[in-house]
Amino acid sequence: MRIIVGVAGGIAAYKACHLVRNFKETGDEVRVIPTPSALNFVGAATFEALSGNPVNTSVFEGVDEVQHVRLGQEADAIVIAPATADLLARLAAGRADDLLSATVLVATCPVILSPAMHTEMWLNPATQANVELLRSRGMTVLEPASGRLTGVDSGPGRLPEPEQIADLARMVVAGGALPRDMVGRSLLVTAGGTQENLDPVRYLGNRSSGRQGFALAEVAAQRGARVRLIAGVTDALPVPAGVRVERVTSTAEMAAAVERHRAEADAIVMAAAVSDFRPARAAESKLKKGRDEGSLTAVPLVENPDILRATVLARERGEVPRGTVIAGFAAETGDAERSALEHGLAKLERKGCDLLMCNEVGVGKVFGERRNRGWLLRARPGESAAVEEVADASKHEVARAYLDALGAVTRPLQV
């Protein structure tokens, strides 16, 4: 893709360097257009070295090429990070007083803005009105992260990590501007694997990275939902902007967390790859090699709680609001009796949930990867389940398709 990375004049401008590198490492052609004030934070030479292209800030540079017209017409995407309160205001007003704002006016490609500023500036009614206006014009304005800001301040207004911005930008390019159709919705999402202790050193687990669950939480939050993420063991993934995260380790801990929060949500998505079994007893000291009693040659296992099925049963008993949509994932492999899809359809019926995504897993498939594929299975009482194939795509694109399907579930929602 031909990507323009716009950089406004805020302290978070240094993160734009990592964003440029992220795009370049995946083969994209990148042109950086900073505002004049952005060069007070990062010099033009840095952006030129990282992008391999010249850096200009004014429409009066390269006049013979009419740069703002050519760049705007040729771009496949414009990603501006950070987007300051001043830049948001100028774009909302249709200003064209530097090369970046003029290029945005010309562009017909997706425009993704990632704001970064102090909390008070972000929450100011003028900024919020500008954000809503830009969104109404088809631009994607990402929600900022919460965390440490300049100095000792902390709160919403922090620029998300470059990897997060790049993943969301690619998703927008693939599927169009993100709708804000989940405002007022409350989502509970589980993600990652779980670990069951064998002894103080070893554990039983799986290869889940948590990327799909984190992508679901992130996309839902960017679409306006209130999201609580119960995260098991993950690959040190950055926290999605605007998402409340609770960390757990074992399946029992995850089950307890879901039970605490399940009545708060109008939709529950079980994306975690929990351990189905745990040792009947975790040893208090390290187990030794050999065949003596207490060795690793024979470890009795017991089944862990079925969190998805337990949540469905809780809804049937009225412990979870009956309008709550319950969805999950099925990591399957084919065998001599059934294909992965057939196993997934059987699981949908057995669990009693409303929506299930079936993935065919294995070494080098889905777990730990950045892409996913499979089938979306939607329960239809009295009829066979609806099956929708999900083609190979990034986990953020899959998350978007999954949330679209979640919104199509006919069970009445209680917001």
Coordinates of N, CA and C in Angstrom, one line a residue, residues 176-380:
G176 N -13.2 -0.5 5.4 CA -13.9 0.8 5.5 C -13.9 1.4 6.9
A177 N -14.4 2.6 7.0 CA -14.4 3.3 8.3 C -15.1 2.5 9.3
L178 N -14.6 2.6 10.6 CA -15.3 1.9 11.7 C -16.6 2.6 12.1
P179 N -17.7 1.9 12.1 CA -18.9 2.5 12.6 C -18.9 2.6 14.1
R180 N -19.6 3.5 14.6 CA -19.8 3.7 16.1 C -21.1 3.1 16.5
D181 N -21.3 1.8 16.1 CA -22.6 1.2 16.3 C -22.7 0.4 17.6
M182 N -21.7 0.5 18.4 CA -21.8 -0.3 19.7 C -21.8 0.7 20.9
V183 N -22.0 2.0 20.6 CA -22.2 2.9 21.7 C -23.3 2.5 22.6
G184 N -23.1 2.4 23.9 CA -24.2 2.0 24.8 C -24.2 0.5 25.1
R185 N -23.4 -0.3 24.3 CA -23.3 -1.7 24.5 C -22.2 -2.0 25.6
S186 N -22.4 -3.1 26.3 CA -21.4 -3.5 27.3 C -21.0 -4.9 27.0
L187 N -19.7 -5.1 26.8 CA -19.2 -6.4 26.4 C -18.2 -7.0 27.4
L188 N -18.3 -8.3 27.7 CA -17.4 -9.0 28.5 C -16.6 -10.0 27.6
V189 N -15.3 -9.9 27.5 CA -14.5 -10.7 26.6 C -13.4 -11.4 27.4
T190 N -13.3 -12.7 27.1 CA -12.1 -13.5 27.7 C -11.1 -13.7 26.6
A191 N -9.8 -13.8 27.0 CA -8.8 -13.9 26.0 C -7.6 -14.6 26.6
G192 N -6.8 -15.2 25.7 CA -5.5 -15.8 26.1 C -5.7 -17.3 26.5
G193 N -4.6 -17.9 26.9 CA -4.6 -19.2 27.4 C -4.6 -19.2 28.9
T194 N -4.8 -20.4 29.5 CA -4.7 -20.5 31.0 C -3.6 -21.5 31.3
Q195 N -3.1 -21.4 32.5 CA -2.0 -22.3 32.9 C -2.5 -23.0 34.2
E196 N -2.2 -24.3 34.3 CA -2.5 -25.1 35.4 C -1.3 -25.7 36.0
N197 N -1.0 -25.4 37.2 CA 0.3 -25.8 37.8 C 0.4 -27.3 38.1
L198 N 1.6 -27.8 37.6 CA 1.9 -29.2 38.0 C 2.7 -29.2 39.3
D199 N 3.6 -28.2 39.4 CA 4.5 -28.0 40.5 C 4.9 -26.6 40.5
P200 N 5.7 -26.1 41.4 CA 6.1 -24.7 41.4 C 6.9 -24.3 40.1
V201 N 7.3 -25.2 39.3 CA 8.1 -24.9 38.1 C 7.3 -25.1 36.8
R202 N 6.6 -26.2 36.7 CA 5.9 -26.6 35.5 C 4.4 -26.4 35.5
Y203 N 3.8 -26.3 34.3 CA 2.4 -26.2 34.2 C 1.9 -26.8 32.9
L204 N 0.6 -27.1 32.9 CA -0.1 -27.5 31.6 C -0.7 -26.2 31.0
G205 N -0.6 -26.1 29.7 CA -1.1 -24.9 29.0 C -1.3 -25.2 27.5
N206 N -1.4 -24.2 26.7 CA -1.6 -24.3 25.3 C -0.9 -23.2 24.6
R207 N -1.0 -23.2 23.2 CA -0.2 -22.2 22.4 C -0.9 -20.9 22.2
S208 N -2.1 -20.7 22.8 CA -2.8 -19.5 22.6 C -2.0 -18.2 23.0
S209 N -2.0 -17.2 22.1 CA -1.3 -15.9 22.3 C -2.3 -14.9 22.9
G210 N -3.6 -15.0 22.8 CA -4.5 -14.0 23.2 C -4.8 -13.0 22.2
R211 N -4.2 -13.0 21.0 CA -4.3 -12.0 20.0 C -5.7 -11.8 19.5
Q212 N -6.4 -12.9 19.3 CA -7.8 -12.8 18.8 C -8.7 -12.1 19.8
G213 N -8.6 -12.5 21.0 CA -9.5 -11.9 22.1 C -9.2 -10.5 22.3
F214 N -7.9 -10.1 22.3 CA -7.5 -8.7 22.4 C -8.0 -7.9 21.2
A215 N -7.9 -8.5 20.0 CA -8.4 -7.8 18.8 C -9.9 -7.5 19.0
L216 N -10.7 -8.5 19.4 CA -12.1 -8.3 19.6 C -12.4 -7.2 20.6
A217 N -11.7 -7.2 21.7 CA -11.9 -6.2 22.7 C -11.6 -4.8 22.2
E218 N -10.5 -4.7 21.4 CA -10.0 -3.5 20.8 C -11.0 -2.9 19.8
V219 N -11.4 -3.8 18.9 CA -12.3 -3.3 17.8 C -13.7 -2.9 18.5
A220 N -14.2 -3.7 19.4 CA -15.4 -3.3 20.1 C -15.3 -2.0 20.8
A221 N -14.2 -1.7 21.5 CA -14.1 -0.4 22.1 C -14.0 0.7 21.1
Q222 N -13.3 0.5 20.0 CA -13.2 1.5 19.0 C -14.6 1.7 18.3
R223 N -15.5 0.8 18.4 CA -16.8 1.0 17.9 C -17.8 1.5 18.9
G224 N -17.2 1.9 20.1 CA -18.0 2.6 21.1 C -18.5 1.8 22.3
A225 N -18.2 0.5 22.3 CA -18.7 -0.4 23.4 C -17.9 -0.1 24.7
R226 N -18.5 -0.4 25.8 CA -17.8 -0.5 27.1 C -17.3 -1.9 27.2
V227 N -16.0 -2.1 27.4 CA -15.5 -3.5 27.3 C -14.7 -3.8 28.5
R228 N -15.0 -5.0 29.1 CA -14.2 -5.6 30.2 C -13.5 -6.8 29.6
L229 N -12.2 -6.9 29.7 CA -11.4 -8.0 29.2 C -10.8 -8.8 30.3
I230 N -11.1 -10.0 30.4 CA -10.5 -11.0 31.3 C -9.4 -11.7 30.6
A231 N -8.2 -11.4 30.9 CA -7.1 -11.9 30.1 C -6.3 -12.9 30.9
G232 N -6.2 -14.1 30.3 CA -5.3 -15.1 30.8 C -3.9 -14.9 30.4
V233 N -3.1 -15.9 30.1 CA -1.7 -15.8 29.8 C -1.6 -15.3 28.3
T234 N -1.0 -14.2 28.1 CA -0.9 -13.6 26.8 C 0.6 -13.3 26.5
D235 N 0.9 -12.9 25.2 CA 2.2 -12.6 24.8 C 2.6 -11.2 25.0
A236 N 2.3 -10.7 26.3 CA 2.7 -9.3 26.6 C 2.1 -8.3 25.6
L237 N 0.8 -8.5 25.3 CA 0.1 -7.7 24.3 C -0.2 -6.3 24.9
P238 N -0.1 -5.2 24.2 CA -0.5 -3.9 24.7 C -2.0 -3.9 25.0
V239 N -2.4 -3.2 26.1 CA -3.8 -3.1 26.5 C -4.5 -2.3 25.5
P240 N -5.7 -2.8 25.0 CA -6.5 -2.0 24.1 C -7.0 -0.7 24.7
A241 N -7.0 0.3 23.9 CA -7.5 1.6 24.3 C -8.9 1.6 24.8
G242 N -9.1 2.1 26.0 CA -10.5 2.2 26.5 C -11.1 0.9 27.1
V243 N -10.2 -0.1 27.3 CA -10.7 -1.4 27.8 C -10.2 -1.6 29.2
R244 N -11.1 -2.1 30.1 CA -10.8 -2.5 31.4 C -10.3 -3.9 31.4
V245 N -9.1 -4.1 32.0 CA -8.5 -5.5 31.9 C -8.3 -6.0 33.3
E246 N -8.7 -7.3 33.4 CA -8.5 -8.1 34.7 C -7.6 -9.3 34.3
R247 N -6.5 -9.5 35.0 CA -5.6 -10.6 34.7 C -5.9 -11.8 35.6
V248 N -5.9 -13.0 34.9 CA -6.0 -14.3 35.7 C -5.0 -15.2 35.1
T249 N -4.8 -16.4 35.8 CA -3.8 -17.4 35.3 C -4.5 -18.7 35.0
S250 N -5.3 -19.2 35.9 CA -5.9 -20.5 35.7 C -7.3 -20.5 35.2
T251 N -7.8 -21.6 34.8 CA -9.2 -21.7 34.3 C -10.2 -21.4 35.4
A252 N -9.9 -21.9 36.6 CA -10.8 -21.6 37.8 C -10.8 -20.1 38.1
E253 N -9.7 -19.4 38.0 CA -9.7 -18.0 38.2 C -10.5 -17.3 37.1
M254 N -10.4 -17.7 35.9 CA -11.1 -17.1 34.8 C -12.6 -17.3 35.0
A255 N -13.0 -18.5 35.4 CA -14.4 -18.8 35.7 C -15.0 -18.0 36.8
A256 N -14.2 -17.7 37.8 CA -14.6 -16.9 38.9 C -14.8 -15.4 38.4
A257 N -13.9 -15.0 37.6 CA -14.0 -13.6 37.1 C -15.2 -13.4 36.2
V258 N -15.4 -14.4 35.4 CA -16.6 -14.3 34.5 C -17.9 -14.3 35.3
E259 N -17.9 -15.1 36.4 CA -19.1 -15.2 37.2 C -19.3 -13.8 37.9
R260 N -18.3 -13.1 38.3 CA -18.4 -11.9 39.0 C -19.0 -10.8 38.1
H261 N -18.7 -10.8 36.8 CA -19.0 -9.7 35.9 C -20.0 -10.0 34.9
R262 N -20.5 -11.3 34.7 CA -21.3 -11.7 33.6 C -22.7 -11.0 33.6
A263 N -23.2 -10.6 34.8 CA -24.5 -10.0 34.8 C -24.5 -8.5 34.4
E264 N -23.3 -7.9 34.2 CA -23.1 -6.5 33.9 C -23.2 -6.4 32.3
A265 N -22.9 -7.4 31.6 CA -22.8 -7.3 30.1 C -24.0 -7.7 29.4
D266 N -24.3 -7.0 28.2 CA -25.4 -7.5 27.4 C -24.9 -8.4 26.3
A267 N -23.5 -8.6 26.2 CA -23.0 -9.6 25.3 C -21.7 -10.1 26.0
I268 N -21.5 -11.4 25.9 CA -20.3 -12.1 26.5 C -19.7 -12.9 25.4
V269 N -18.4 -12.7 25.2 CA -17.6 -13.4 24.1 C -16.5 -14.1 24.8
M270 N -16.5 -15.5 24.7 CA -15.5 -16.3 25.3 C -14.5 -16.7 24.2
A271 N -13.4 -15.8 24.1 CA -12.4 -16.1 23.1 C -11.2 -16.7 23.7
A272 N -11.1 -16.9 25.0 CA -10.0 -17.6 25.7 C -9.9 -19.0 25.3
A273 N -8.7 -19.5 25.2 CA -8.4 -21.0 25.0 C -8.0 -21.6 26.3
V274 N -9.0 -21.9 27.1 CA -8.8 -22.4 28.5 C -8.3 -23.8 28.5
S275 N -7.6 -24.2 29.5 CA -7.1 -25.5 29.7 C -8.3 -26.4 30.1
D276 N -8.6 -27.4 29.4 CA -9.8 -28.3 29.7 C -9.5 -29.2 31.0
F277 N -8.2 -29.4 31.2 CA -7.9 -30.3 32.4 C -6.9 -29.6 33.3
R278 N -6.8 -30.0 34.5 CA -5.8 -29.6 35.4 C -5.3 -30.8 36.3
P279 N -4.1 -30.7 36.8 CA -3.7 -31.8 37.6 C -4.6 -32.0 38.9
A280 N -4.9 -33.2 39.2 CA -5.7 -33.4 40.4 C -5.1 -32.8 41.6
R281 N -3.8 -32.7 41.7 CA -3.1 -32.1 42.8 C -1.8 -31.5 42.3
A282 N -1.6 -30.2 42.6 CA -0.3 -29.6 42.2 C 0.7 -29.9 43.3
A283 N 1.8 -30.4 42.9 CA 2.9 -30.7 43.9 C 3.4 -29.5 44.5
E284 N 3.8 -29.6 45.8 CA 4.3 -28.4 46.5 C 5.8 -28.2 46.3
S285 N 6.5 -29.2 45.8 CA 7.9 -29.1 45.4 C 8.1 -29.6 44.0
K286 N 9.2 -29.3 43.4 CA 9.5 -29.7 42.0 C 9.5 -31.2 41.9
L287 N 8.7 -31.7 40.9 CA 8.7 -33.2 40.7 C 10.0 -33.6 40.0
K288 N 10.6 -34.7 40.4 CA 11.8 -35.2 39.8 C 11.6 -36.2 38.7
K289 N 12.6 -36.3 37.9 CA 12.6 -37.4 36.8 C 12.7 -38.7 37.5
G290 N 12.1 -39.7 36.7 CA 12.2 -41.1 37.2 C 10.8 -41.7 37.4
R291 N 10.7 -42.9 37.9 CA 9.5 -43.6 38.0 C 9.0 -43.7 39.4
D292 N 9.6 -43.0 40.3 CA 9.2 -43.1 41.7 C 7.8 -42.4 41.9
E293 N 7.2 -42.7 43.0 CA 5.9 -42.0 43.2 C 6.1 -40.5 43.3
G294 N 5.2 -39.8 42.6 CA 5.3 -38.4 42.6 C 6.1 -37.8 41.4
S295 N 6.5 -38.7 40.5 CA 7.3 -38.3 39.3 C 6.4 -37.8 38.3
L296 N 6.9 -37.4 37.1 CA 6.1 -36.8 36.0 C 5.7 -37.9 35.0
T297 N 5.9 -39.2 35.3 CA 5.5 -40.2 34.4 C 4.0 -40.5 34.4
A298 N 3.3 -40.1 35.5 CA 1.9 -40.3 35.5 C 1.3 -39.1 36.3
V299 N 0.5 -38.3 35.7 CA -0.1 -37.1 36.3 C -1.6 -37.3 36.2
P300 N -2.3 -37.6 37.3 CA -3.7 -37.7 37.3 C -4.3 -36.3 37.0
L301 N -5.3 -36.3 36.0 CA -6.0 -35.0 35.7 C -7.4 -35.0 36.0
V302 N -8.0 -33.9 36.2 CA -9.4 -33.7 36.4 C -9.9 -32.6 35.5
E303 N -11.2 -32.6 35.1 CA -11.7 -31.6 34.2 C -11.9 -30.3 34.9
N304 N -11.6 -29.2 34.1 CA -11.8 -27.9 34.6 C -13.3 -27.5 34.3
P305 N -13.8 -26.4 35.0 CA -15.1 -26.0 34.7 C -15.3 -25.5 33.2
D306 N -16.5 -25.8 32.6 CA -16.8 -25.4 31.3 C -17.4 -24.0 31.4
I307 N -16.6 -22.9 31.2 CA -17.1 -21.6 31.5 C -18.2 -21.2 30.5
L308 N -18.1 -21.5 29.3 CA -19.1 -21.1 28.3 C -20.4 -21.8 28.6
R309 N -20.4 -23.1 28.8 CA -21.6 -23.8 29.1 C -22.2 -23.3 30.4
A310 N -21.4 -23.1 31.4 CA -21.9 -22.6 32.7 C -22.6 -21.2 32.6
T311 N -22.1 -20.4 31.7 CA -22.7 -19.1 31.5 C -24.0 -19.2 30.8
V312 N -24.1 -20.1 29.8 CA -25.4 -20.4 29.2 C -26.4 -20.9 30.2
L313 N -26.0 -21.8 31.1 CA -26.9 -22.3 32.1 C -27.3 -21.2 33.1
A314 N -26.4 -20.3 33.4 CA -26.7 -19.2 34.3 C -27.8 -18.3 33.7
R315 N -27.7 -18.2 32.4 CA -28.8 -17.4 31.7 C -30.1 -18.1 31.8
E316 N -30.1 -19.4 31.6 CA -31.4 -20.1 31.7 C -32.0 -20.1 33.1
R317 N -31.1 -20.0 34.1 CA -31.6 -19.9 35.5 C -32.0 -18.5 35.9
G318 N -31.7 -17.5 35.0 CA -32.0 -16.1 35.3 C -30.9 -15.4 36.1
E319 N -29.8 -16.0 36.3 CA -28.6 -15.4 36.9 C -27.9 -14.4 36.0
V320 N -28.1 -14.6 34.7 CA -27.6 -13.7 33.7 C -28.9 -13.2 33.0
P321 N -29.0 -11.9 32.7 CA -30.2 -11.4 32.0 C -30.5 -12.2 30.7
R322 N -31.7 -12.5 30.5 CA -32.1 -13.4 29.4 C -31.8 -12.8 28.0
G323 N -31.7 -11.5 28.0 CA -31.3 -10.9 26.7 C -29.9 -10.9 26.4
T324 N -29.0 -11.4 27.3 CA -27.6 -11.4 27.0 C -27.2 -12.3 25.9
V325 N -26.4 -11.9 25.0 CA -25.9 -12.7 23.9 C -24.7 -13.4 24.4
I326 N -24.6 -14.7 24.2 CA -23.4 -15.4 24.6 C -22.8 -16.1 23.4
A327 N -21.5 -15.8 23.2 CA -20.8 -16.3 22.1 C -19.4 -16.9 22.5
G328 N -18.8 -17.7 21.6 CA -17.6 -18.3 21.9 C -16.7 -18.7 20.7
F329 N -15.7 -19.4 21.0 CA -14.8 -19.9 20.0 C -14.6 -21.4 20.1
A330 N -14.3 -22.1 19.1 CA -14.1 -23.5 19.1 C -12.8 -23.8 18.4
A331 N -11.7 -24.2 19.1 CA -10.4 -24.5 18.5 C -10.5 -26.0 18.2
E332 N -10.6 -26.4 16.9 CA -10.8 -27.8 16.6 C -9.8 -28.3 15.6
T333 N -9.6 -29.6 15.6 CA -8.9 -30.3 14.6 C -9.8 -31.4 14.0
G334 N -9.6 -31.8 12.7 CA -10.3 -32.9 12.2 C -9.8 -34.2 12.6
D335 N -10.6 -35.3 12.5 CA -10.1 -36.6 12.9 C -10.8 -37.6 11.9
A336 N -10.6 -38.9 12.2 CA -11.2 -39.9 11.3 C -12.7 -39.9 11.3
E337 N -13.3 -39.3 12.3 CA -14.8 -39.4 12.3 C -15.4 -38.1 11.8
R338 N -14.8 -36.9 12.1 CA -15.5 -35.6 11.7 C -14.4 -34.6 11.3
S339 N -14.8 -33.7 10.5 CA -14.0 -32.5 10.1 C -14.0 -31.5 11.3
A340 N -13.1 -30.6 11.2 CA -13.1 -29.5 12.2 C -14.4 -28.8 12.3
L341 N -15.0 -28.5 11.1 CA -16.3 -27.8 11.0 C -17.4 -28.6 11.7
E342 N -17.4 -29.9 11.4 CA -18.4 -30.8 12.0 C -18.3 -30.8 13.6
H343 N -17.1 -30.8 14.0 CA -16.8 -30.8 15.5 C -17.4 -29.4 16.0
G344 N -17.1 -28.4 15.3 CA -17.6 -27.1 15.7 C -19.1 -27.0 15.8
L345 N -19.8 -27.5 14.8 CA -21.3 -27.5 14.8 C -21.8 -28.3 16.0
A346 N -21.2 -29.5 16.3 CA -21.6 -30.3 17.4 C -21.4 -29.5 18.7
K347 N -20.3 -28.7 18.8 CA -20.0 -28.0 20.0 C -21.0 -26.8 20.2
L348 N -21.4 -26.2 19.1 CA -22.4 -25.1 19.2 C -23.7 -25.7 19.8
E349 N -24.1 -26.8 19.4 CA -25.3 -27.4 19.9 C -25.2 -27.8 21.3
R350 N -24.0 -28.4 21.7 CA -23.7 -28.9 23.0 C -23.6 -27.7 24.0
K351 N -23.0 -26.6 23.6 CA -22.8 -25.5 24.5 C -24.1 -24.7 24.7
G352 N -24.9 -24.6 23.6 CA -26.1 -23.8 23.7 C -25.9 -22.3 23.6
C353 N -24.8 -21.9 23.1 CA -24.6 -20.5 22.9 C -25.2 -20.0 21.6
D354 N -25.2 -18.7 21.4 CA -25.8 -18.0 20.3 C -24.9 -18.0 19.0
L355 N -23.6 -17.9 19.2 CA -22.7 -17.7 18.1 C -21.4 -18.4 18.5
L356 N -20.8 -19.0 17.5 CA -19.5 -19.7 17.8 C -18.6 -19.6 16.5
M357 N -17.4 -19.2 16.7 CA -16.4 -19.3 15.6 C -15.6 -20.5 15.7
C358 N -15.6 -21.3 14.7 CA -14.8 -22.5 14.7 C -13.5 -22.3 13.9
N359 N -12.4 -22.6 14.6 CA -11.1 -22.4 13.9 C -10.4 -23.8 13.8
E360 N -9.8 -24.1 12.7 CA -9.0 -25.3 12.6 C -7.6 -25.0 13.1
V361 N -7.2 -25.6 14.2 CA -5.9 -25.2 14.8 C -4.9 -26.3 14.6
G362 N -3.7 -26.0 15.0 CA -2.6 -26.9 14.9 C -1.3 -26.1 14.9
V363 N -0.2 -26.8 14.7 CA 1.1 -26.1 14.7 C 1.2 -25.2 13.5
G364 N 1.4 -23.9 13.7 CA 1.4 -22.9 12.6 C 0.1 -22.4 12.2
K365 N -1.0 -22.9 12.9 CA -2.3 -22.4 12.5 C -3.0 -21.7 13.7
V366 N -3.4 -20.5 13.5 CA -4.2 -19.6 14.4 C -3.4 -19.3 15.6
F367 N -3.1 -20.3 16.5 CA -2.5 -20.0 17.8 C -1.1 -19.3 17.6
G368 N -1.0 -18.1 18.2 CA 0.3 -17.4 18.1 C 0.5 -16.6 16.8
E369 N -0.4 -16.8 15.8 CA -0.3 -16.2 14.5 C -1.1 -14.9 14.5
R370 N -0.8 -14.0 13.5 CA -1.4 -12.7 13.3 C -2.7 -12.8 12.4
R371 N -2.9 -14.0 11.8 CA -4.0 -14.1 10.9 C -4.9 -15.3 11.4
N372 N -6.1 -15.3 10.9 CA -7.1 -16.3 11.4 C -8.0 -16.6 10.2
R373 N -8.7 -17.7 10.3 CA -9.7 -18.1 9.4 C -10.6 -19.1 10.0
G374 N -11.7 -19.4 9.4 CA -12.6 -20.5 10.0 C -14.1 -20.3 9.5
W375 N -15.0 -20.5 10.5 CA -16.4 -20.5 10.2 C -17.1 -19.8 11.3
L376 N -18.1 -18.9 11.0 CA -19.0 -18.4 12.0 C -20.2 -19.2 12.0
L377 N -20.6 -19.7 13.2 CA -21.7 -20.6 13.3 C -22.8 -19.9 14.2
R378 N -24.0 -19.7 13.6 CA -25.0 -19.0 14.4 C -26.2 -19.9 14.6
A379 N -26.5 -20.1 15.9 CA -27.6 -20.9 16.3 C -29.0 -20.4 15.8
R380 N -29.8 -21.3 15.2 CA -31.1 -20.9 14.8 C -32.1 -21.9 15.4

